[in-house]
PDB file of C-alpha atoms and ligand atoms in Angstrom:
ATOM      1  CA  UNK A 166      33.061 125.842-213.444  1.00  0.00           C
ATOM      2  CA  UNK A 167      33.927 123.536-216.341  1.00  0.00           C
ATOM      3  CA  UNK A 168      32.568 122.589-219.537  1.00  0.00           C
ATOM      4  CA  UNK A 169      32.435 119.204-221.077  1.00  0.00           C
ATOM      5  CA  UNK A 170      32.277 120.151-224.472  1.00  0.00           C
ATOM      6  CA  UNK A 171      31.088 116.197-225.172  1.00  0.00           C
ATOM      7  CA  UNK A 172      28.402 116.062-223.458  1.00  0.00           C
ATOM      8  CA  UNK A 173      27.639 120.536-222.647  1.00  0.00           C
ATOM      9  CA  UNK A 174      27.374 119.545-219.087  1.00  0.00           C
ATOM     10  CA  UNK A 175      28.731 121.620-216.374  1.00  0.00           C
ATOM     11  CA  UNK A 176      31.462 120.856-213.558  1.00  0.00           C
ATOM     12  CA  UNK A 177      33.221 121.260-210.616  1.00  0.00           C
ATOM     13  CA  UNK A 178      36.664 119.612-210.939  1.00  0.00           C
ATOM     14  CA  UNK A 179      40.242 119.858-210.514  1.00  0.00           C
ATOM     15  CA  UNK A 180      40.785 118.073-213.264  1.00  0.00           C
ATOM     16  CA  UNK A 181      39.492 117.752-217.122  1.00  0.00           C
ATOM     17  CA  UNK A 182      37.727 114.785-217.027  1.00  0.00           C
ATOM     18  CA  UNK A 183      33.762 114.503-217.815  1.00  0.00           C
ATOM     19  CA  UNK A 184      32.639 113.282-213.541  1.00  0.00           C
ATOM     20  CA  UNK A 185      29.330 112.875-216.811  1.00  0.00           C
ATOM     21  CA  UNK A 186      30.717 111.331-219.913  1.00  0.00           C
ATOM     22  CA  UNK A 187      33.798 110.359-218.821  1.00  0.00           C
ATOM     23  CA  UNK A 188      35.568 112.487-221.708  1.00  0.00           C
ATOM     24  CA  UNK A 189      38.914 114.156-221.369  1.00  0.00           C
ATOM     25  CA  UNK A 190      39.913 116.923-224.050  1.00  0.00           C
ATOM     26  CA  UNK A 191      43.094 115.701-226.339  1.00  0.00           C
ATOM     27  CA  UNK A 192      46.360 117.688-225.664  1.00  0.00           C
ATOM     28  CA  UNK A 193      48.292 118.991-228.024  1.00  0.00           C
ATOM     29  CA  UNK A 194      52.346 119.936-227.410  1.00  0.00           C
ATOM     30  CA  UNK A 195      51.513 119.229-223.506  1.00  0.00           C
ATOM     31  CA  UNK A 196      48.265 121.847-223.367  1.00  0.00           C
ATOM     32  CA  UNK A 197      44.846 120.879-223.205  1.00  0.00           C
ATOM     33  CA  UNK A 198      43.603 121.468-226.460  1.00  0.00           C
ATOM     34  CA  UNK A 199      39.469 121.784-227.104  1.00  0.00           C
ATOM     35  CA  UNK A 200      39.276 121.636-229.825  1.00  0.00           C
ATOM     36  CA  UNK A 201      42.032 119.822-232.211  1.00  0.00           C
ATOM     37  CA  UNK A 202      40.620 119.796-235.150  1.00  0.00           C
ATOM     38  CA  UNK A 203      41.233 123.984-235.885  1.00  0.00           C
ATOM     39  CA  UNK A 204      44.824 123.680-233.706  1.00  0.00           C
ATOM     40  CA  UNK A 205      46.816 123.833-237.022  1.00  0.00           C
ATOM     41  CA  UNK A 206      44.793 124.785-239.956  1.00  0.00           C
ATOM     42  CA  UNK A 207      46.780 128.304-239.225  1.00  0.00           C
ATOM     43  CA  UNK A 208      46.701 129.240-242.450  1.00  0.00           C
ATOM     44  CA  UNK A 209      45.260 131.847-241.990  1.00  0.00           C
ATOM     45  CA  UNK A 210      48.162 133.412-241.077  1.00  0.00           C
ATOM     46  CA  UNK A 211      51.562 132.730-243.510  1.00  0.00           C
ATOM     47  CA  UNK A 212      53.677 130.184-241.400  1.00  0.00           C
ATOM     48  CA  UNK A 213      56.574 132.428-238.914  1.00  0.00           C
ATOM     49  CA  UNK A 214      53.724 134.947-238.884  1.00  0.00           C
ATOM     50  CA  UNK A 215      53.802 134.391-234.692  1.00  0.00           C
ATOM     51  CA  UNK A 216      57.449 134.468-234.173  1.00  0.00           C
ATOM     52  CA  UNK A 217      57.693 137.993-236.148  1.00  0.00           C
ATOM     53  CA  UNK A 218      55.045 139.422-234.115  1.00  0.00           C
ATOM     54  CA  UNK A 219      56.153 138.282-230.894  1.00  0.00           C
ATOM     55  CA  UNK A 220      59.568 140.401-231.871  1.00  0.00           C
ATOM     56  CA  UNK A 221      57.861 143.274-232.574  1.00  0.00           C
ATOM     57  CA  UNK A 222      55.365 143.773-229.876  1.00  0.00           C
ATOM     58  CA  UNK A 223      57.427 143.755-227.461  1.00  0.00           C
ATOM     59  CA  UNK A 224      58.955 147.349-229.319  1.00  0.00           C
ATOM     60  CA  UNK A 225      56.432 148.228-230.977  1.00  0.00           C
ATOM     61  CA  UNK A 226      54.555 151.645-229.655  1.00  0.00           C
ATOM     62  CA  UNK A 227      50.866 150.484-230.882  1.00  0.00           C
ATOM     63  CA  UNK A 228      51.467 147.394-228.853  1.00  0.00           C
ATOM     64  CA  UNK A 229      53.083 148.738-225.547  1.00  0.00           C
ATOM     65  CA  UNK A 230      49.806 152.072-226.520  1.00  0.00           C
ATOM     66  CA  UNK A 231      47.689 148.637-225.926  1.00  0.00           C
ATOM     67  CA  UNK A 232      48.556 146.962-222.996  1.00  0.00           C
ATOM     68  CA  UNK A 233      48.670 150.267-221.067  1.00  0.00           C
ATOM     69  CA  UNK A 234      44.904 150.988-222.477  1.00  0.00           C
ATOM     70  CA  UNK A 235      44.060 147.488-221.583  1.00  0.00           C
ATOM     71  CA  UNK A 236      45.601 147.916-217.564  1.00  0.00           C
ATOM     72  CA  UNK A 237      44.483 150.946-217.495  1.00  0.00           C
ATOM     73  CA  UNK A 238      40.696 149.698-218.518  1.00  0.00           C
ATOM     74  CA  UNK A 239      41.575 146.650-215.640  1.00  0.00           C
ATOM     75  CA  UNK A 240      42.332 148.806-212.675  1.00  0.00           C
ATOM     76  CA  UNK A 241      39.039 151.046-213.560  1.00  0.00           C
ATOM     77  CA  UNK A 242      36.400 148.745-214.481  1.00  0.00           C
ATOM     78  CA  UNK A 243      37.347 145.808-212.599  1.00  0.00           C
ATOM     79  CA  UNK A 244      39.379 146.208-209.448  1.00  0.00           C
ATOM     80  CA  UNK A 245      37.943 143.242-207.481  1.00  0.00           C
ATOM     81  CA  UNK A 246      38.454 140.573-210.029  1.00  0.00           C
ATOM     82  CA  UNK A 247      41.195 137.555-209.544  1.00  0.00           C
ATOM     83  CA  UNK A 248      40.998 135.775-212.386  1.00  0.00           C
ATOM     84  CA  UNK A 249      40.566 136.462-216.164  1.00  0.00           C
ATOM     85  CA  UNK A 250      40.916 134.605-219.129  1.00  0.00           C
ATOM     86  CA  UNK A 251      42.433 136.310-222.592  1.00  0.00           C
ATOM     87  CA  UNK A 252      40.574 134.630-226.096  1.00  0.00           C
ATOM     88  CA  UNK A 253      43.444 134.339-228.433  1.00  0.00           C
ATOM     89  CA  UNK A 254      46.142 135.066-226.450  1.00  0.00           C
ATOM     90  CA  UNK A 255      48.255 134.863-229.528  1.00  0.00           C
ATOM     91  CA  UNK A 256      52.079 135.300-227.899  1.00  0.00           C
ATOM     92  CA  UNK A 257      51.327 136.056-224.425  1.00  0.00           C
ATOM     93  CA  UNK A 258      52.303 140.052-225.593  1.00  0.00           C
ATOM     94  CA  UNK A 259      48.776 140.827-223.264  1.00  0.00           C
ATOM     95  CA  UNK A 260      48.991 138.367-220.415  1.00  0.00           C
ATOM     96  CA  UNK A 261      53.418 139.100-219.124  1.00  0.00           C
ATOM     97  CA  UNK A 262      51.824 142.955-219.761  1.00  0.00           C
ATOM     98  CA  UNK A 263      48.621 142.480-216.960  1.00  0.00           C
ATOM     99  CA  UNK A 264      51.141 139.481-214.870  1.00  0.00           C
ATOM    100  CA  UNK A 265      53.233 142.652-213.798  1.00  0.00           C
ATOM    101  CA  UNK A 266      50.921 144.587-213.200  1.00  0.00           C
ATOM    102  CA  UNK A 267      48.602 142.193-211.716  1.00  0.00           C
ATOM    103  CA  UNK A 268      50.777 139.485-210.173  1.00  0.00           C
ATOM    104  CA  UNK A 269      47.545 138.788-208.026  1.00  0.00           C
ATOM    105  CA  UNK A 270      45.915 137.807-210.760  1.00  0.00           C
ATOM    106  CA  UNK A 271      45.624 134.679-211.157  1.00  0.00           C
ATOM    107  CA  UNK A 272      45.384 133.484-215.584  1.00  0.00           C
ATOM    108  CA  UNK A 273      44.132 131.734-217.958  1.00  0.00           C
ATOM    109  CA  UNK A 274      45.131 132.705-222.122  1.00  0.00           C
ATOM    110  CA  UNK A 275      43.254 130.477-225.594  1.00  0.00           C
ATOM    111  CA  UNK A 276      44.217 130.242-229.044  1.00  0.00           C
ATOM    112  CA  UNK A 277      42.726 128.631-231.358  1.00  0.00           C
ATOM    113  CA  UNK A 278      45.783 127.846-233.016  1.00  0.00           C
ATOM    114  CA  UNK A 279      48.869 125.706-231.411  1.00  0.00           C
ATOM    115  CA  UNK A 280      51.796 128.008-232.704  1.00  0.00           C
ATOM    116  CA  UNK A 281      50.872 130.984-230.777  1.00  0.00           C
ATOM    117  CA  UNK A 282      51.114 128.620-227.248  1.00  0.00           C
ATOM    118  CA  UNK A 283      54.404 127.727-227.928  1.00  0.00           C
ATOM    119  CA  UNK A 284      55.678 131.678-227.321  1.00  0.00           C
ATOM    120  CA  UNK A 285      52.943 132.215-225.301  1.00  0.00           C
ATOM    121  CA  UNK A 286      54.275 129.654-222.836  1.00  0.00           C
ATOM    122  CA  UNK A 287      58.330 130.348-223.190  1.00  0.00           C
ATOM    123  CA  UNK A 288      56.661 134.752-221.369  1.00  0.00           C
ATOM    124  CA  UNK A 289      54.188 132.980-219.198  1.00  0.00           C
ATOM    125  CA  UNK A 290      55.686 130.284-216.671  1.00  0.00           C
ATOM    126  CA  UNK A 291      52.716 129.420-214.831  1.00  0.00           C
ATOM    127  CA  UNK A 292      49.806 130.294-217.231  1.00  0.00           C
ATOM    128  CA  UNK A 293      47.154 128.362-217.565  1.00  0.00           C
ATOM    129  CA  UNK A 294      47.052 127.918-221.571  1.00  0.00           C
ATOM    130  CA  UNK A 295      44.790 125.257-223.917  1.00  0.00           C
ATOM    131  CA  UNK A 296      43.944 125.689-227.044  1.00  0.00           C
ATOM    132  CA  UNK A 297      39.778 126.206-228.274  1.00  0.00           C
ATOM    133  CA  UNK A 298      37.149 127.540-230.653  1.00  0.00           C
ATOM    134  CA  UNK A 299      35.781 130.243-229.433  1.00  0.00           C
ATOM    135  CA  UNK A 300      32.435 129.484-230.070  1.00  0.00           C
ATOM    136  CA  UNK A 301      33.010 127.129-227.210  1.00  0.00           C
ATOM    137  CA  UNK A 302      34.598 128.254-224.413  1.00  0.00           C
ATOM    138  CA  UNK A 303      34.567 124.485-222.083  1.00  0.00           C
ATOM    139  CA  UNK A 304      33.781 126.768-218.655  1.00  0.00           C
ATOM    140  CA  UNK A 305      30.628 128.397-216.954  1.00  0.00           C
ATOM    141  CA  UNK A 306      30.933 131.457-215.005  1.00  0.00           C
ATOM    142  CA  UNK A 307      34.581 130.806-214.036  1.00  0.00           C
ATOM    143  CA  UNK A 308      35.708 134.280-215.274  1.00  0.00           C
ATOM    144  CA  UNK A 309      35.538 137.855-213.209  1.00  0.00           C
ATOM    145  CA  UNK A 310      36.752 138.956-216.909  1.00  0.00           C
ATOM    146  CA  UNK A 311      36.773 137.819-220.030  1.00  0.00           C
ATOM    147  CA  UNK A 312      39.301 139.561-222.709  1.00  0.00           C
ATOM    148  CA  UNK A 313      39.225 139.460-226.392  1.00  0.00           C
ATOM    149  CA  UNK A 314      41.858 142.536-227.881  1.00  0.00           C
ATOM    150  CA  UNK A 315      41.515 142.809-231.645  1.00  0.00           C
ATOM    151  CA  UNK A 316      40.048 139.360-231.925  1.00  0.00           C
ATOM    152  CA  UNK A 317      36.018 139.466-233.274  1.00  0.00           C
ATOM    153  CA  UNK A 318      37.327 141.262-236.493  1.00  0.00           C
ATOM    154  CA  UNK A 319      38.062 137.763-237.434  1.00  0.00           C
ATOM    155  CA  UNK A 320      35.645 135.282-236.590  1.00  0.00           C
ATOM    156  CA  UNK A 321      32.530 135.224-239.093  1.00  0.00           C
ATOM    157  CA  UNK A 322      30.134 134.255-236.191  1.00  0.00           C
ATOM    158  CA  UNK A 323      31.423 136.659-233.996  1.00  0.00           C
ATOM    159  CA  UNK A 324      27.642 136.880-231.900  1.00  0.00           C
ATOM    160  CA  UNK A 325      28.247 133.223-230.966  1.00  0.00           C
ATOM    161  CA  UNK A 326      31.798 134.331-229.253  1.00  0.00           C
ATOM    162  CA  UNK A 327      29.981 136.742-227.657  1.00  0.00           C
ATOM    163  CA  UNK A 328      27.756 134.794-226.262  1.00  0.00           C
ATOM    164  CA  UNK A 329      29.679 132.485-224.405  1.00  0.00           C
ATOM    165  CA  UNK A 330      31.587 135.173-223.374  1.00  0.00           C
ATOM    166  CA  UNK A 331      28.422 135.384-221.329  1.00  0.00           C
ATOM    167  CA  UNK A 332      28.136 131.905-220.604  1.00  0.00           C
ATOM    168  CA  UNK A 333      32.247 132.432-219.062  1.00  0.00           C
ATOM    169  CA  UNK A 334      31.725 135.328-216.909  1.00  0.00           C
ATOM    170  CA  UNK A 335      30.857 135.079-213.235  1.00  0.00           C
ATOM    171  CA  UNK A 336      27.426 137.161-211.422  1.00  0.00           C
ATOM    172  CA  UNK A 337      29.090 140.703-211.554  1.00  0.00           C
ATOM    173  CA  UNK A 338      32.028 140.100-213.707  1.00  0.00           C
ATOM    174  CA  UNK A 339      32.734 141.234-217.898  1.00  0.00           C
ATOM    175  CA  UNK A 340      34.334 141.645-220.579  1.00  0.00           C
ATOM    176  CA  UNK A 341      37.450 143.957-221.967  1.00  0.00           C
ATOM    177  CA  UNK A 342      37.439 144.582-226.478  1.00  0.00           C
ATOM    178  CA  UNK A 343      38.738 145.902-228.701  1.00  0.00           C
ATOM    179  CA  UNK A 344      38.715 145.584-232.546  1.00  0.00           C
ATOM    180  CA  UNK A 345      39.326 147.427-235.480  1.00  0.00           C
ATOM    181  CA  UNK A 346      36.755 150.967-235.904  1.00  0.00           C
ATOM    182  CA  UNK A 347      35.304 152.024-238.771  1.00  0.00           C
ATOM    183  CA  UNK A 348      34.509 149.898-241.829  1.00  0.00           C
ATOM    184  CA  UNK A 349      36.181 153.174-243.949  1.00  0.00           C
ATOM    185  CA  UNK A 350      39.033 152.058-243.147  1.00  0.00           C
ATOM    186  CA  UNK A 351      39.418 148.826-244.441  1.00  0.00           C
ATOM    187  CA  UNK A 352      42.156 148.237-246.340  1.00  0.00           C
ATOM    188  CA  UNK A 353      44.808 145.437-247.671  1.00  0.00           C
ATOM    189  CA  UNK A 354      46.542 145.328-244.677  1.00  0.00           C
ATOM    190  CA  UNK A 355      42.600 144.253-243.269  1.00  0.00           C
ATOM    191  CA  UNK A 356      42.569 141.625-246.453  1.00  0.00           C
ATOM    192  CA  UNK A 357      46.234 140.318-244.789  1.00  0.00           C
ATOM    193  CA  UNK A 358      45.189 140.169-241.145  1.00  0.00           C
ATOM    194  CA  UNK A 359      42.273 137.780-242.160  1.00  0.00           C
ATOM    195  CA  UNK A 360      40.114 140.095-240.434  1.00  0.00           C
ATOM    196  CA  UNK A 361      36.207 139.308-241.545  1.00  0.00           C
ATOM    197  CA  UNK A 362      35.310 142.950-240.866  1.00  0.00           C
ATOM    198  CA  UNK A 363      35.820 146.122-239.055  1.00  0.00           C
ATOM    199  CA  UNK A 364      33.588 147.692-236.807  1.00  0.00           C
ATOM    200  CA  UNK A 365      31.006 150.463-236.519  1.00  0.00           C
ATOM    201  CA  UNK A 366      30.399 151.650-232.709  1.00  0.00           C
ATOM    202  CA  UNK A 367      26.714 151.244-233.084  1.00  0.00           C
ATOM    203  CA  UNK A 368      27.104 147.627-234.180  1.00  0.00           C
ATOM    204  CA  UNK A 369      30.078 146.168-231.297  1.00  0.00           C
ATOM    205  CA  UNK A 370      27.700 147.619-228.311  1.00  0.00           C
ATOM    206  CA  UNK A 371      24.686 146.479-229.839  1.00  0.00           C
ATOM    207  CA  UNK A 372      26.164 142.900-229.955  1.00  0.00           C
ATOM    208  CA  UNK A 373      27.542 143.331-227.007  1.00  0.00           C
ATOM    209  CA  UNK A 374      24.061 144.823-225.220  1.00  0.00           C
ATOM    210  CA  UNK A 375      22.410 140.783-227.664  1.00  0.00           C
ATOM    211  CA  UNK A 376      24.862 138.850-226.049  1.00  0.00           C
ATOM    212  CA  UNK A 377      23.501 140.188-222.727  1.00  0.00           C
ATOM    213  CA  UNK A 378      25.760 142.846-221.512  1.00  0.00           C
ATOM    214  CA  UNK A 379      25.550 145.943-220.500  1.00  0.00           C
ATOM    215  CA  UNK A 380      28.721 148.850-222.098  1.00  0.00           C
ATOM    216  CA  UNK A 381      29.807 150.300-218.927  1.00  0.00           C
ATOM    217  CA  UNK A 382      32.686 152.592-221.132  1.00  0.00           C
ATOM    218  CA  UNK A 383      32.840 152.913-225.133  1.00  0.00           C
ATOM    219  CA  UNK A 384      35.338 154.926-226.324  1.00  0.00           C
ATOM    220  CA  UNK A 385      37.550 154.947-229.521  1.00  0.00           C
ATOM    221  CA  UNK A 386      41.144 155.204-229.258  1.00  0.00           C
ATOM    222  CA  UNK A 387      44.542 155.727-232.324  1.00  0.00           C
ATOM    223  CA  UNK A 388      42.101 158.806-232.523  1.00  0.00           C
ATOM    224  CA  UNK A 389      44.339 161.488-231.856  1.00  0.00           C
ATOM    225  CA  UNK A 390      46.952 159.024-235.546  1.00  0.00           C
ATOM    226  CA  UNK A 391      43.695 158.584-237.252  1.00  0.00           C
ATOM    227  CA  UNK A 392      45.089 161.526-239.689  1.00  0.00           C
ATOM    228  CA  UNK A 393      47.756 159.518-240.742  1.00  0.00           C
ATOM    229  CA  UNK A 394      46.556 155.736-240.361  1.00  0.00           C
ATOM    230  CA  UNK A 395      44.280 157.297-243.186  1.00  0.00           C
ATOM    231  CA  UNK A 396      47.073 158.436-244.358  1.00  0.00           C
ATOM    232  CA  UNK A 397      48.974 154.843-244.658  1.00  0.00           C
ATOM    233  CA  UNK A 398      45.521 153.081-245.803  1.00  0.00           C
ATOM    234  CA  UNK A 399      44.883 155.114-248.004  1.00  0.00           C
ATOM    235  CA  UNK A 400      48.027 155.305-249.994  1.00  0.00           C
ATOM    236  CA  UNK A 401      47.585 151.483-249.486  1.00  0.00           C
ATOM    237  CA  UNK A 402      44.201 151.219-251.291  1.00  0.00           C
ATOM    238  CA  UNK A 403      45.273 152.944-254.656  1.00  0.00           C
ATOM    239  CA  UNK A 404      49.154 152.104-254.768  1.00  0.00           C
ATOM    240  CA  UNK A 405      49.582 149.305-257.668  1.00  0.00           C
ATOM    241  CA  UNK A 406      52.652 148.260-255.810  1.00  0.00           C
ATOM    242  CA  UNK A 407      53.257 144.795-253.635  1.00  0.00           C
ATOM    243  CA  UNK A 408      51.921 145.875-250.070  1.00  0.00           C
ATOM    244  CA  UNK A 409      54.100 145.315-247.350  1.00  0.00           C
ATOM    245  CA  UNK A 410      51.553 144.859-244.209  1.00  0.00           C
ATOM    246  CA  UNK A 411      54.108 145.108-241.557  1.00  0.00           C
ATOM    247  CA  UNK A 412      55.211 148.457-243.506  1.00  0.00           C
ATOM    248  CA  UNK A 413      53.432 150.229-240.134  1.00  0.00           C
ATOM    249  CA  UNK A 414      55.358 148.278-237.984  1.00  0.00           C
ATOM    250  CA  UNK A 415      59.072 148.453-239.415  1.00  0.00           C
ATOM    251  CA  UNK A 416      59.420 152.248-238.317  1.00  0.00           C
ATOM    252  CA  UNK A 417      62.202 154.343-237.248  1.00  0.00           C
ATOM    253  CA  UNK A 418      62.460 154.122-234.138  1.00  0.00           C
ATOM    254  CA  UNK A 419      61.791 158.300-233.916  1.00  0.00           C
ATOM    255  CA  UNK A 420      59.444 157.904-235.426  1.00  0.00           C
ATOM    256  CA  UNK A 421      57.738 154.902-233.194  1.00  0.00           C
ATOM    257  CA  UNK A 422      58.720 156.668-229.963  1.00  0.00           C
ATOM    258  CA  UNK A 423      56.437 160.044-231.127  1.00  0.00           C
ATOM    259  CA  UNK A 424      54.114 157.624-232.027  1.00  0.00           C
ATOM    260  CA  UNK A 425      54.082 156.460-227.856  1.00  0.00           C
ATOM    261  CA  UNK A 426      54.335 159.912-227.491  1.00  0.00           C
ATOM    262  CA  UNK A 427      50.807 160.688-228.471  1.00  0.00           C
ATOM    263  CA  UNK A 428      49.132 157.538-227.386  1.00  0.00           C
ATOM    264  CA  UNK A 429      50.021 158.353-224.198  1.00  0.00           C
ATOM    265  CA  UNK A 430      49.161 161.765-224.799  1.00  0.00           C
ATOM    266  CA  UNK A 431      45.543 160.618-225.587  1.00  0.00           C
ATOM    267  CA  UNK A 432      46.094 157.302-223.293  1.00  0.00           C
ATOM    268  CA  UNK A 433      45.776 160.851-220.862  1.00  0.00           C
ATOM    269  CA  UNK A 434      42.068 162.301-221.999  1.00  0.00           C
ATOM    270  CA  UNK A 435      40.364 159.323-222.232  1.00  0.00           C
ATOM    271  CA  UNK A 436      41.266 158.311-218.560  1.00  0.00           C
ATOM    272  CA  UNK A 437      40.535 162.223-218.272  1.00  0.00           C
ATOM    273  CA  UNK A 438      36.973 160.573-219.405  1.00  0.00           C
ATOM    274  CA  UNK A 439      37.024 162.231-222.560  1.00  0.00           C
ATOM    275  CA  UNK A 440      35.366 159.379-225.390  1.00  0.00           C
ATOM    276  CA  UNK A 441      37.073 160.025-228.691  1.00  0.00           C
ATOM    277  CA  UNK A 442      34.760 159.129-231.476  1.00  0.00           C
ATOM    278  CA  UNK A 443      36.555 158.487-234.304  1.00  0.00           C
ATOM    279  CA  UNK A 444      39.782 156.012-234.541  1.00  0.00           C
ATOM    280  CA  UNK A 445      41.088 153.048-235.313  1.00  0.00           C
ATOM    281  CA  UNK A 446      40.563 150.935-232.537  1.00  0.00           C
ATOM    282  CA  UNK A 447      37.651 150.505-230.107  1.00  0.00           C
ATOM    283  CA  UNK A 448      38.025 149.917-226.869  1.00  0.00           C
ATOM    284  CA  UNK A 449      34.511 147.951-225.272  1.00  0.00           C
ATOM    285  CA  UNK A 450      33.792 147.178-221.214  1.00  0.00           C
ATOM    286  CA  UNK A 451      30.592 145.832-220.202  1.00  0.00           C
ATOM    287  CA  UNK A 452      29.255 143.998-217.328  1.00  0.00           C
ATOM    288  CA  UNK A 453      27.293 140.275-216.951  1.00  0.00           C
ATOM    289  CA  UNK A 454      23.302 141.573-217.140  1.00  0.00           C
TER     290      UNK A 454
HETATM  291 ZN1   ZN B1023      31.032 115.234-220.675  1.00  0.00          ZN
END
């Protein structure tokens, strides 16, 4: 069901005009915008951020490995899902991976900054994309699965987002999340990325459960690279030079390929049932109660 963001009543309709109050969402750049007041407020990201991201993702070991992990998790825990909403889809790299892996899955993507959606639209013909505030999701019991990948750590009111995700998932549906792990790994990279927090495992689990989900799997990943990550982040903390937050992406193709191989091995272990206690990121899978 759709949810009117003006009168907050649910309705079934092919279009977005609310049958109760006649409200219609705004349109920005040809796409529905449910929080137009926020669409252009992307000062959290420097100009050109999305362009550079779109350029780097496809070849970078971190984004590629995360996609493989998400595709596996979707297949493993939600094989019957018919539709999927990604919150904070950015340039659409995850959605394009899911589209290839699950051609029958109906995909939708949202982003608070309308700039990222231009890149996503080019990558994802036929996928419904819209601008929204994750704290006000305009759906009720609509999706089998909702994902937010490295998004919650940007939002002060992460629990509001989780509660909204709960409202927007169907019965028997669930959520897939990734977030940065461990407070002790906080570094200038987190400041640069405008993170509000990195998560402790217990904290993420408690917040997800309070929102009305049961956690079915939680594991760290980027675990086998943790020693390297700690070296890199610690260096950034003590260095007096100006930080280059993109340094972790600008690595040689040999190193990139090697790191990807390590994460392939790590994923094999996760698939076999091993949950890592520590790592750069956390993956959480939960079902709606
Ligand atoms: Zn209405």
